[in-house]
Short mmCIF file of C-alpha atoms and ligand atoms in Angstrom, two decimals:
data_model
loop_
_atom_site.label_atom_id
_atom_site.label_comp_id
_atom_site.label_asym_id
_atom_site.label_seq_id
_atom_site.Cartn_x
_atom_site.Cartn_y
_atom_site.Cartn_z
CA MET A 1 -119.25 150.50 13.73
CA PHE A 2 -122.03 148.21 12.77
CA ALA A 3 -122.73 144.68 13.95
CA VAL A 4 -121.17 141.81 12.12
CA PRO A 5 -123.61 140.63 9.47
CA ALA A 6 -124.94 137.23 10.31
CA SER A 7 -126.95 134.65 8.33
CA PRO A 8 -130.55 135.69 8.78
CA SER A 9 -133.03 133.26 10.09
CA PRO A 10 -136.04 132.78 7.87
CA SER A 11 -138.24 134.91 10.11
CA THR A 12 -136.00 137.99 10.29
CA PRO A 13 -136.70 141.11 8.31
CA LYS A 14 -133.41 140.67 6.49
CA ALA A 15 -134.55 137.24 5.23
CA ARG A 16 -137.71 138.90 3.84
CA GLY A 17 -135.53 141.25 1.84
CA LEU A 18 -135.76 144.34 4.05
CA ARG A 19 -132.64 146.41 4.54
CA ASP A 20 -131.00 147.19 7.89
CA VAL A 21 -131.32 150.98 7.64
CA SER A 22 -128.32 151.48 9.96
CA ALA A 23 -125.76 149.80 7.59
CA PRO A 24 -124.76 150.56 4.07
CA SER A 25 -126.47 148.45 1.44
CA TRP A 26 -123.25 146.63 0.38
CA PHE A 27 -122.61 145.49 3.98
CA ARG A 28 -124.86 142.39 3.62
CA ALA A 29 -122.44 141.04 1.01
CA PHE A 30 -120.31 140.02 4.05
CA GLN A 31 -122.98 137.77 5.38
CA PRO A 32 -121.61 134.20 5.27
CA LEU A 33 -122.23 131.95 2.27
CA PRO A 34 -125.83 130.89 2.75
CA ARG A 35 -125.43 127.42 1.17
CA GLU A 36 -123.01 125.26 -0.67
CA HIS A 37 -123.91 123.42 -3.76
CA GLY A 38 -122.63 121.77 -6.97
CA PHE A 39 -123.48 123.01 -10.39
CA GLU A 40 -127.10 123.96 -10.85
CA PRO A 41 -128.91 126.04 -13.47
CA LEU A 42 -128.60 129.79 -13.13
CA ARG A 43 -131.33 132.19 -14.35
CA VAL A 44 -130.16 133.93 -17.53
CA GLU A 45 -131.25 137.63 -18.06
CA GLY A 46 -130.54 138.80 -21.59
CA VAL A 47 -128.84 136.56 -24.21
CA LEU A 48 -125.55 134.81 -23.53
CA PRO A 49 -123.14 134.74 -26.47
CA GLU A 50 -123.01 131.32 -28.12
CA ASP A 51 -119.23 131.32 -28.20
CA LEU A 52 -118.83 131.97 -24.47
CA GLN A 53 -117.83 128.44 -23.51
CA GLY A 54 -115.95 127.78 -20.43
CA THR A 55 -115.90 128.35 -16.61
CA LEU A 56 -115.32 131.47 -14.54
CA TYR A 57 -113.92 130.47 -11.15
CA ARG A 58 -113.74 132.92 -8.22
CA VAL A 59 -112.47 132.52 -4.67
CA GLY A 60 -112.84 134.71 -1.60
CA PRO A 61 -113.44 134.80 2.12
CA ALA A 62 -116.94 133.45 2.67
CA ASN A 63 -117.45 133.82 6.42
CA LEU A 64 -116.22 136.25 9.05
CA SER A 65 -116.24 134.25 12.23
CA ALA A 66 -115.45 130.76 13.50
CA HIS A 67 -116.13 128.92 16.68
CA GLY A 68 -117.84 131.91 18.31
CA GLN A 69 -114.93 134.31 17.52
CA ARG A 70 -115.25 137.15 15.08
CA TYR A 71 -112.53 137.54 12.47
CA GLY A 72 -110.77 140.93 12.53
CA HIS A 73 -110.16 141.36 8.86
CA TRP A 74 -111.70 140.40 5.50
CA PHE A 75 -108.58 138.45 4.61
CA ASP A 76 -109.19 135.99 7.52
CA GLY A 77 -112.43 134.50 6.23
CA ASP A 78 -112.47 130.90 5.15
CA GLY A 79 -112.24 130.60 1.40
CA ALA A 80 -115.02 129.39 -0.82
CA VAL A 81 -114.66 128.69 -4.51
CA SER A 82 -117.52 129.69 -6.75
CA ALA A 83 -117.89 128.84 -10.42
CA VAL A 84 -120.08 129.73 -13.34
CA ARG A 85 -120.01 127.33 -16.32
CA PHE A 86 -121.12 128.75 -19.65
CA ALA A 87 -122.20 126.45 -22.49
CA GLY A 88 -124.73 126.67 -25.28
CA ARG A 89 -126.21 129.99 -24.06
CA THR A 90 -126.87 128.51 -20.65
CA ALA A 91 -125.01 128.91 -17.34
CA HIS A 92 -124.70 126.71 -14.28
CA GLY A 93 -123.26 127.75 -10.90
CA ALA A 94 -121.60 126.10 -7.97
CA THR A 95 -120.07 127.22 -4.73
CA ARG A 96 -118.33 125.42 -1.84
CA PHE A 97 -115.99 126.16 1.03
CA VAL A 98 -112.42 124.94 0.70
CA GLU A 99 -112.00 122.30 3.34
CA THR A 100 -108.33 122.81 4.32
CA GLU A 101 -106.61 120.83 6.98
CA HIS A 102 -106.56 123.75 9.33
CA ARG A 103 -110.31 124.29 8.92
CA ALA A 104 -110.95 120.65 9.64
CA HIS A 105 -108.62 120.69 12.62
CA GLU A 106 -110.34 123.68 14.15
CA ARG A 107 -113.73 122.14 13.53
CA ARG A 108 -112.64 118.94 15.37
CA GLU A 109 -111.36 120.97 18.34
CA GLY A 110 -114.20 123.47 18.24
CA LYS A 111 -111.94 126.48 18.65
CA MET A 112 -109.53 128.76 16.85
CA LEU A 113 -106.04 127.33 16.77
CA TYR A 114 -104.05 129.04 14.12
CA GLY A 115 -102.82 132.56 13.37
CA ARG A 116 -104.71 135.02 11.12
CA TYR A 117 -103.82 138.28 9.40
CA GLY A 118 -106.19 140.48 11.28
CA THR A 119 -107.31 138.37 14.24
CA VAL A 120 -105.44 138.02 17.54
CA ILE A 121 -103.74 134.63 17.61
CA PRO A 122 -105.12 132.48 20.43
CA GLY A 123 -102.85 131.01 23.09
CA GLY A 124 -99.84 132.28 24.85
CA PRO A 125 -96.66 134.08 23.45
CA LEU A 126 -94.77 130.80 22.93
CA HIS A 127 -97.69 129.37 20.98
CA ARG A 128 -98.01 132.57 18.96
CA LEU A 129 -94.35 132.40 18.02
CA ARG A 130 -94.68 128.85 16.67
CA VAL A 131 -98.18 128.50 15.34
CA PRO A 132 -98.48 128.51 11.53
CA SER A 133 -100.83 130.82 9.66
CA TYR A 134 -104.26 129.46 9.04
CA ASN A 135 -104.67 128.23 5.54
CA ALA A 136 -107.80 130.12 4.57
CA ALA A 137 -107.39 129.21 0.84
CA ASN A 138 -109.27 132.42 0.06
CA THR A 139 -107.10 134.56 -2.16
CA ALA A 140 -106.59 133.35 -5.67
CA LEU A 141 -106.77 130.32 -7.96
CA MET A 142 -104.37 128.58 -10.20
CA HIS A 143 -105.16 126.27 -13.04
CA TRP A 144 -102.17 124.19 -13.91
CA GLN A 145 -102.00 120.95 -15.88
CA ASP A 146 -105.81 120.64 -15.79
CA ARG A 147 -105.79 120.88 -12.00
CA LEU A 148 -107.38 123.69 -9.92
CA PHE A 149 -105.79 125.04 -6.77
CA ALA A 150 -107.07 127.53 -4.20
CA LEU A 151 -104.12 129.67 -3.00
CA HIS A 152 -103.25 131.55 0.19
CA GLU A 153 -99.89 133.28 0.35
CA GLN A 154 -98.95 131.82 3.75
CA SER A 155 -99.79 128.19 2.92
CA HIS A 156 -99.56 125.31 0.54
CA PRO A 157 -101.90 125.21 -2.33
CA THR A 158 -105.19 123.35 -1.84
CA GLU A 159 -106.40 121.32 -4.79
CA VAL A 160 -110.10 121.55 -5.66
CA ASP A 161 -112.00 119.37 -8.09
CA PRO A 162 -112.91 121.69 -10.97
CA ASP A 163 -116.03 119.68 -11.85
CA ASP A 164 -117.84 119.76 -8.47
CA LEU A 165 -115.66 122.07 -6.28
CA HIS A 166 -115.01 119.45 -3.65
CA THR A 167 -111.66 119.81 -1.92
CA LEU A 168 -109.08 117.20 -2.87
CA GLY A 169 -106.49 118.29 -0.35
CA GLU A 170 -103.46 120.38 0.33
CA THR A 171 -100.36 119.63 -1.70
CA ASP A 172 -96.66 120.58 -1.89
CA LEU A 173 -96.80 119.91 -5.59
CA HIS A 174 -94.79 116.76 -5.48
CA GLY A 175 -92.18 118.11 -3.11
CA LEU A 176 -91.75 121.42 -4.89
CA VAL A 177 -93.00 123.83 -2.14
CA PRO A 178 -91.02 123.71 1.09
CA ARG A 179 -93.20 126.11 2.98
CA VAL A 180 -95.62 128.29 1.06
CA PHE A 181 -96.80 129.08 -2.41
CA SER A 182 -97.87 132.67 -3.06
CA ALA A 183 -101.23 133.65 -4.45
CA HIS A 184 -100.23 135.25 -7.80
CA PRO A 185 -98.60 132.68 -10.13
CA ARG A 186 -97.71 134.31 -13.43
CA ARG A 187 -97.68 132.46 -16.78
CA VAL A 188 -95.16 133.37 -19.46
CA PRO A 189 -96.62 132.19 -22.75
CA SER A 190 -93.22 132.20 -24.64
CA ARG A 191 -91.88 129.76 -22.06
CA ASN A 192 -94.96 127.57 -21.78
CA ALA A 193 -94.54 127.84 -18.06
CA THR A 194 -95.99 129.50 -14.95
CA TYR A 195 -93.74 131.10 -12.25
CA ASN A 196 -94.39 131.78 -8.62
CA PHE A 197 -92.61 132.38 -5.32
CA GLY A 198 -93.11 131.54 -1.68
CA ALA A 199 -91.85 133.40 1.37
CA ARG A 200 -90.08 131.80 4.29
CA TYR A 201 -89.25 133.78 7.39
CA GLY A 202 -86.04 133.74 9.49
CA PRO A 203 -85.01 135.96 12.44
CA GLY A 204 -84.88 139.42 10.85
CA PHE A 205 -84.73 138.22 7.28
CA MET A 206 -86.64 136.13 4.80
CA TRP A 207 -86.23 133.96 1.76
CA LEU A 208 -88.16 133.87 -1.44
CA ASP A 209 -88.27 130.47 -3.04
CA LEU A 210 -88.72 130.77 -6.84
CA PHE A 211 -90.73 128.15 -8.69
CA GLU A 212 -91.18 127.19 -12.36
CA LEU A 213 -94.25 125.10 -13.37
CA PRO A 214 -94.08 124.08 -17.02
CA ASP A 215 -97.33 123.39 -18.95
CA VAL A 216 -96.10 119.84 -19.38
CA GLY A 217 -93.77 117.92 -17.06
CA ALA A 218 -92.47 118.31 -13.54
CA ALA A 219 -92.13 121.68 -11.68
CA ARG A 220 -88.78 122.75 -10.34
CA ARG A 221 -87.31 125.25 -7.90
CA LEU A 222 -85.35 127.92 -9.75
CA GLY A 223 -83.53 129.23 -6.74
CA THR A 224 -83.87 131.25 -3.53
CA LEU A 225 -83.49 134.97 -2.83
CA LYS A 226 -82.61 136.27 0.58
CA LEU A 227 -84.22 139.52 1.68
CA PRO A 228 -82.52 141.61 4.47
CA GLY A 229 -85.67 142.25 6.43
CA LEU A 230 -89.25 141.04 7.03
CA THR A 231 -91.90 142.44 4.76
CA LEU A 232 -95.28 141.83 3.20
CA LEU A 233 -94.98 140.63 -0.46
CA HIS A 234 -98.19 139.82 -2.20
CA ASP A 235 -97.37 139.80 -5.84
CA PHE A 236 -94.62 139.78 -8.52
CA ILE A 237 -94.54 139.88 -12.30
CA ALA A 238 -92.74 137.96 -15.08
CA THR A 239 -91.58 138.84 -18.57
CA ASP A 240 -90.15 136.61 -21.21
CA ARG A 241 -86.71 136.65 -19.45
CA TYR A 242 -87.13 138.05 -15.99
CA LEU A 243 -89.02 137.71 -12.73
CA VAL A 244 -89.49 141.13 -11.14
CA PHE A 245 -90.08 141.84 -7.45
CA LEU A 246 -90.90 145.19 -5.92
CA VAL A 247 -90.28 144.72 -2.22
CA PRO A 248 -91.85 147.44 -0.03
CA PRO A 249 -90.15 148.18 3.28
CA MET A 250 -92.68 147.44 5.95
CA LYS A 251 -92.88 147.87 9.67
CA LEU A 252 -94.42 144.72 11.18
CA PRO A 253 -95.78 144.75 14.80
CA LEU A 254 -94.20 141.49 15.73
CA LEU A 255 -93.87 142.11 19.47
CA ARG A 256 -97.46 143.25 19.78
CA MET A 257 -98.57 140.12 17.82
CA VAL A 258 -96.52 137.76 20.05
CA LEU A 259 -97.92 139.42 23.13
CA GLY A 260 -101.43 139.14 21.84
CA LEU A 261 -101.88 142.90 21.83
CA GLY A 262 -102.39 143.34 18.05
CA THR A 263 -102.42 141.81 14.71
CA LEU A 264 -100.40 142.05 11.55
CA ALA A 265 -103.28 143.89 9.82
CA ASP A 266 -103.76 146.64 12.34
CA GLY A 267 -100.02 147.41 12.86
CA ILE A 268 -98.47 147.02 9.47
CA ALA A 269 -97.18 150.21 7.89
CA LEU A 270 -94.79 151.38 5.18
CA ASP A 271 -91.36 152.23 6.66
CA THR A 272 -90.65 155.46 4.83
CA SER A 273 -87.08 155.53 6.23
CA ARG A 274 -86.19 152.79 3.82
CA GLY A 275 -86.68 152.28 0.17
CA THR A 276 -88.64 149.83 -1.94
CA GLU A 277 -86.21 147.20 -3.36
CA VAL A 278 -86.32 146.39 -7.03
CA ILE A 279 -85.17 142.88 -7.79
CA VAL A 280 -84.86 141.65 -11.39
CA VAL A 281 -84.13 137.87 -11.60
CA PRO A 282 -82.99 136.43 -14.94
CA ILE A 283 -85.03 133.25 -15.35
CA ASP A 284 -82.08 131.58 -17.12
CA ASP A 285 -79.52 132.79 -14.52
CA PRO A 286 -81.45 133.19 -11.29
CA GLU A 287 -78.30 133.31 -9.14
CA ARG A 288 -77.42 136.75 -10.66
CA PRO A 289 -80.29 139.11 -9.93
CA VAL A 290 -80.07 142.88 -10.33
CA ARG A 291 -81.05 144.58 -7.05
CA PHE A 292 -81.42 148.23 -6.18
CA THR A 293 -83.48 150.50 -4.03
CA VAL A 294 -85.83 153.39 -4.91
CA ASP A 295 -88.08 155.75 -2.95
CA PRO A 296 -90.56 153.80 -0.79
CA PHE A 297 -93.97 152.93 -2.08
CA PHE A 298 -96.45 150.12 -1.48
CA LEU A 299 -98.36 147.93 -3.83
CA TRP A 300 -100.58 144.93 -3.86
CA HIS A 301 -100.85 144.14 -7.53
CA PHE A 302 -99.00 144.16 -10.79
CA ALA A 303 -101.00 144.30 -14.00
CA ASN A 304 -98.47 143.32 -16.61
CA ALA A 305 -94.87 143.60 -17.66
CA PHE A 306 -92.99 143.41 -20.88
CA GLU A 307 -89.53 144.09 -22.24
CA GLU A 308 -88.79 147.04 -24.50
CA ARG A 309 -85.44 148.06 -25.81
CA GLY A 310 -83.43 146.84 -22.79
CA HIS A 311 -85.95 148.15 -20.26
CA ILE A 312 -88.69 146.40 -18.39
CA VAL A 313 -92.03 148.12 -18.44
CA LEU A 314 -94.45 147.40 -15.60
CA ASP A 315 -98.02 148.40 -14.85
CA ILE A 316 -98.90 148.41 -11.10
CA VAL A 317 -101.44 149.94 -8.76
CA ARG A 318 -99.15 152.08 -6.59
CA TYR A 319 -99.72 153.40 -3.08
CA ALA A 320 -97.94 156.13 -1.18
CA ASP A 321 -98.55 154.28 2.09
CA ALA A 322 -100.17 151.01 3.32
CA SER A 323 -103.42 152.42 4.57
CA ILE A 324 -105.24 150.23 2.09
CA ASN A 325 -104.82 147.51 4.75
CA LEU A 326 -106.94 149.50 7.12
CA LEU A 327 -109.62 150.09 4.48
CA LEU A 328 -109.81 146.43 3.69
CA GLY A 329 -110.20 145.69 7.39
CA GLU A 330 -112.95 148.32 7.63
CA PHE A 331 -115.05 146.63 5.00
CA ILE A 332 -116.22 144.05 7.47
CA THR A 333 -117.32 146.68 9.96
CA GLY A 334 -119.43 148.53 7.38
CA ASP A 335 -117.83 151.78 8.53
CA LEU A 336 -115.17 153.00 6.06
CA LYS A 337 -112.76 155.74 7.15
CA HIS A 338 -109.77 155.36 4.78
CA PRO A 339 -110.33 156.27 1.12
CA PRO A 340 -108.92 154.04 -1.61
CA MET A 341 -105.61 155.56 -2.80
CA GLY A 342 -104.16 153.15 -5.26
CA MET A 343 -103.30 154.71 -8.61
CA LEU A 344 -102.39 153.04 -11.86
CA HIS A 345 -98.74 153.68 -12.65
CA ARG A 346 -96.50 152.65 -15.47
CA LEU A 347 -92.95 151.96 -14.34
CA ARG A 348 -89.89 151.56 -16.46
CA ILE A 349 -86.85 149.73 -15.13
CA ASP A 350 -83.38 150.15 -16.58
CA PRO A 351 -81.56 147.13 -15.14
CA VAL A 352 -78.15 148.35 -16.40
CA ARG A 353 -78.38 151.86 -14.96
CA GLN A 354 -80.31 150.48 -11.96
CA HIS A 355 -82.99 153.14 -12.42
CA LEU A 356 -86.76 153.16 -12.07
CA SER A 357 -89.16 155.78 -13.44
CA SER A 358 -92.86 156.04 -12.66
CA GLU A 359 -95.71 157.70 -14.48
CA GLN A 360 -99.27 157.93 -13.28
CA ARG A 361 -101.67 156.69 -15.96
CA TRP A 362 -105.10 157.61 -14.47
CA ASP A 363 -106.26 160.01 -11.78
CA ARG A 364 -108.88 157.72 -10.19
CA PRO A 365 -108.30 155.19 -7.39
CA CYS A 366 -108.36 151.70 -8.77
CA GLU A 367 -107.39 148.12 -8.00
CA PHE A 368 -107.58 144.48 -9.29
CA PRO A 369 -105.95 145.13 -12.65
CA HIS A 370 -106.63 142.47 -15.33
CA LEU A 371 -105.08 142.05 -18.75
CA SER A 372 -106.19 139.57 -21.43
CA SER A 373 -104.10 136.40 -20.96
CA GLU A 374 -103.33 136.72 -24.71
CA GLN A 375 -101.45 139.98 -23.98
CA SER A 376 -99.42 138.71 -21.04
CA CYS A 377 -95.73 139.79 -21.27
CA ARG A 378 -96.63 141.96 -24.28
CA ASP A 379 -97.36 145.66 -24.75
CA GLY A 380 -101.09 145.03 -24.41
CA ARG A 381 -103.25 147.99 -25.37
CA TYR A 382 -106.14 147.46 -22.95
CA LEU A 383 -106.15 147.07 -19.23
CA TYR A 384 -109.26 146.44 -17.10
CA LEU A 385 -109.65 147.49 -13.50
CA LEU A 386 -112.11 147.92 -10.63
CA SER A 387 -112.55 151.54 -9.47
CA ASN A 388 -114.69 153.81 -7.48
CA SER A 389 -117.03 156.28 -9.21
CA PRO A 390 -116.48 159.91 -8.20
CA GLU A 391 -120.01 160.28 -6.95
CA GLY A 392 -120.14 156.97 -5.05
CA GLY A 393 -118.36 158.08 -1.94
CA LEU A 394 -116.61 155.66 0.42
CA GLN A 395 -117.79 152.21 -0.53
CA PRO A 396 -116.42 149.10 -2.23
CA PRO A 397 -115.56 149.60 -5.91
CA ASP A 398 -118.77 150.23 -7.93
CA GLN A 399 -117.50 150.44 -11.51
CA LEU A 400 -115.27 148.85 -14.08
CA ALA A 401 -112.60 150.74 -16.01
CA LYS A 402 -111.04 150.06 -19.37
CA VAL A 403 -107.69 151.79 -19.93
CA ASP A 404 -106.41 152.24 -23.48
CA HIS A 405 -102.65 152.57 -23.23
CA HIS A 406 -102.44 153.67 -26.81
CA GLY A 407 -103.98 157.08 -26.24
CA GLY A 408 -107.69 156.22 -26.07
CA GLY A 409 -108.16 157.31 -22.49
CA VAL A 410 -110.24 155.56 -19.87
CA GLU A 411 -113.80 154.34 -20.12
CA THR A 412 -115.90 153.38 -17.14
CA VAL A 413 -119.13 151.55 -16.71
CA SER A 414 -121.22 150.63 -13.59
CA PRO A 415 -123.22 147.41 -13.49
CA GLY A 416 -126.08 149.43 -12.03
CA PRO A 417 -127.27 151.25 -8.80
CA GLY A 418 -126.38 149.38 -5.65
CA GLN A 419 -124.30 146.84 -7.59
CA TYR A 420 -120.71 146.01 -6.76
CA PRO A 421 -118.51 144.31 -9.33
CA SER A 422 -115.48 142.15 -8.71
CA GLU A 423 -112.20 141.95 -10.55
CA PRO A 424 -112.99 141.86 -14.31
CA VAL A 425 -111.88 138.92 -16.37
CA PHE A 426 -111.49 139.21 -20.13
CA VAL A 427 -112.47 136.22 -22.43
CA PRO A 428 -111.53 136.50 -26.07
CA ARG A 429 -114.27 135.89 -28.64
CA ARG A 430 -113.88 132.94 -30.88
CA GLY A 431 -111.91 134.22 -34.00
CA ALA A 432 -111.21 137.51 -32.33
CA THR A 433 -109.91 140.27 -34.59
CA GLY A 434 -108.63 142.68 -31.94
CA GLU A 435 -107.22 142.84 -28.42
CA ASP A 436 -110.61 143.87 -27.00
CA ASP A 437 -112.71 141.63 -29.19
CA GLY A 438 -114.29 139.50 -26.49
CA TYR A 439 -116.25 139.54 -23.26
CA LEU A 440 -115.60 141.07 -19.88
CA LEU A 441 -117.03 138.99 -17.01
CA THR A 442 -117.51 140.31 -13.53
CA LEU A 443 -119.21 138.75 -10.50
CA VAL A 444 -121.55 141.36 -9.14
CA TYR A 445 -123.14 141.69 -5.67
CA ASP A 446 -126.62 143.29 -6.12
CA SER A 447 -127.51 144.95 -2.78
CA ARG A 448 -131.12 145.54 -3.77
CA ARG A 449 -131.72 141.86 -4.41
CA HIS A 450 -129.13 140.54 -1.89
CA ALA A 451 -127.98 138.20 -4.68
CA SER A 452 -125.10 137.76 -6.91
CA HIS A 453 -124.76 137.44 -10.68
CA VAL A 454 -122.11 137.34 -13.36
CA ALA A 455 -122.50 140.20 -15.80
CA VAL A 456 -121.20 139.63 -19.33
CA PHE A 457 -120.15 142.80 -21.06
CA ASP A 458 -119.12 143.19 -24.68
CA ALA A 459 -115.54 144.45 -24.08
CA ARG A 460 -115.50 146.47 -27.30
CA ARG A 461 -118.77 148.22 -26.53
CA PHE A 462 -117.74 148.48 -22.94
CA THR A 463 -119.99 151.30 -21.69
CA ARG A 464 -123.21 149.61 -22.89
CA ALA A 465 -125.43 147.49 -20.70
CA PRO A 466 -124.28 143.92 -20.16
CA LEU A 467 -125.20 141.42 -22.85
CA ALA A 468 -126.43 139.09 -20.16
CA ARG A 469 -126.51 138.54 -16.44
CA VAL A 470 -126.65 135.02 -14.92
CA TRP A 471 -128.14 134.96 -11.40
CA PHE A 472 -127.49 132.74 -8.38
CA ASP A 473 -130.58 132.49 -6.16
CA HIS A 474 -128.46 133.65 -3.29
CA HIS A 475 -125.56 136.02 -2.65
CA LEU A 476 -121.87 135.17 -2.81
CA PRO A 477 -119.69 137.06 -0.33
CA PHE A 478 -117.32 139.44 -2.05
CA THR A 479 -114.56 137.48 -3.83
CA VAL A 480 -110.90 138.38 -4.30
CA HIS A 481 -109.48 136.85 -7.46
CA GLY A 482 -110.54 134.42 -10.17
CA LEU A 483 -109.77 132.97 -13.51
CA TRP A 484 -111.26 131.76 -16.76
CA VAL A 485 -110.84 128.22 -17.97
CA PRO A 486 -112.00 127.63 -21.55
CA ARG A 487 -114.23 124.73 -22.28
CA GLY A 488 -112.20 121.54 -22.75
CA ARG A 489 -109.51 122.57 -20.30
CA GLY A 490 -111.62 122.51 -17.17
FE1 FE2 B 501 -104.04 139.67 -4.97
#
């Protein structure tokens, strides 16, 4: 295990650009965000497309310790929102921590007060039972009614000013959210609305609150589902008529957590004695969901879903177990032991027969699927992913993949040696004539320069070198999720 990366002082070898030979090159990406700033010019390498007009927002954990205590998992880091604004072949970048109420409270007290995913909760057992999860605001972003929110699945949304990234404050969205608002809202274009859920926990069971956020007008709660056990539910998916949940059966180390002997992250596991529950909720009749159980599997992310001849077709990254949690925790040690195991699968649900079939679509580990927003809820041809190259060994994902669901196979591209991309985001070209007629944007950590840039690929000529790279003069710690906001909507 390597030491936790720290911010180098100006006199250290790291600050002069030398590598710590004992640690893998990507490890320095976990050093905390070196400075916060508003939009400032970024250096452009290559030529930016004239029609790339808008802002790429990203969010992720941007430190790994607080008040002298080291965080135990990547997910625990305080969130920072970063943004790159493209206009007129130029780019400007900004980055700031999200100043949540919990972060401010702990700063005032000078110590850790709240629960984290992979860090032992401070205090005694009674305190651990009652204390809420720390709102790290570090997982994903939502752009709704021209407002930007940093999301964390155990917390309320935190609104951020899209123009300068200052934190505006936590919100329950005008009374909509009783407890939490999950990190993967899903927009259904045909309904001009975004859907999401939030989990609330009871003794041995949990509720899922279901939300509808229209493009215009007030949000509403669609209903509440009761689940017969406690689990980890990160994502869901929506089609034109349904919300679909795949609920993995998990073992949670609750007693060890309460006693301060362990964390959720180091004790969570798939309970293979039970099945994964499939829940199909009709949006127009949410009190009458279809529910059935299939063989157990774990997932973090859905890619897309659409309806086809009475069936629901889903693309997910499927896992046979939950060891991905351990790998994600190992990232911040620099010492990886668990290989990535998530595989792209296409599922087909027959709600009438209560049957689910699953077909693997690619034989390489992958994650962070992204579909063009134009293809959401449709049989989109192309899917973009992060993956690990066969020759790269155990390390963070080092390549992008483009899957052609219509028989064209899978293409991959690496941003370059020692470079680590993030979740790809597709931006359609102005006047696009095809599904992949646009740009693929990815925030890249370059371990050789210890700096980050956004690489702009031509999505149609995917395997060629990027059209342009726009450079921050510092690194951004690895981010989790992001989104694109076209110019005029930011
Ligand atoms: Fe996610």
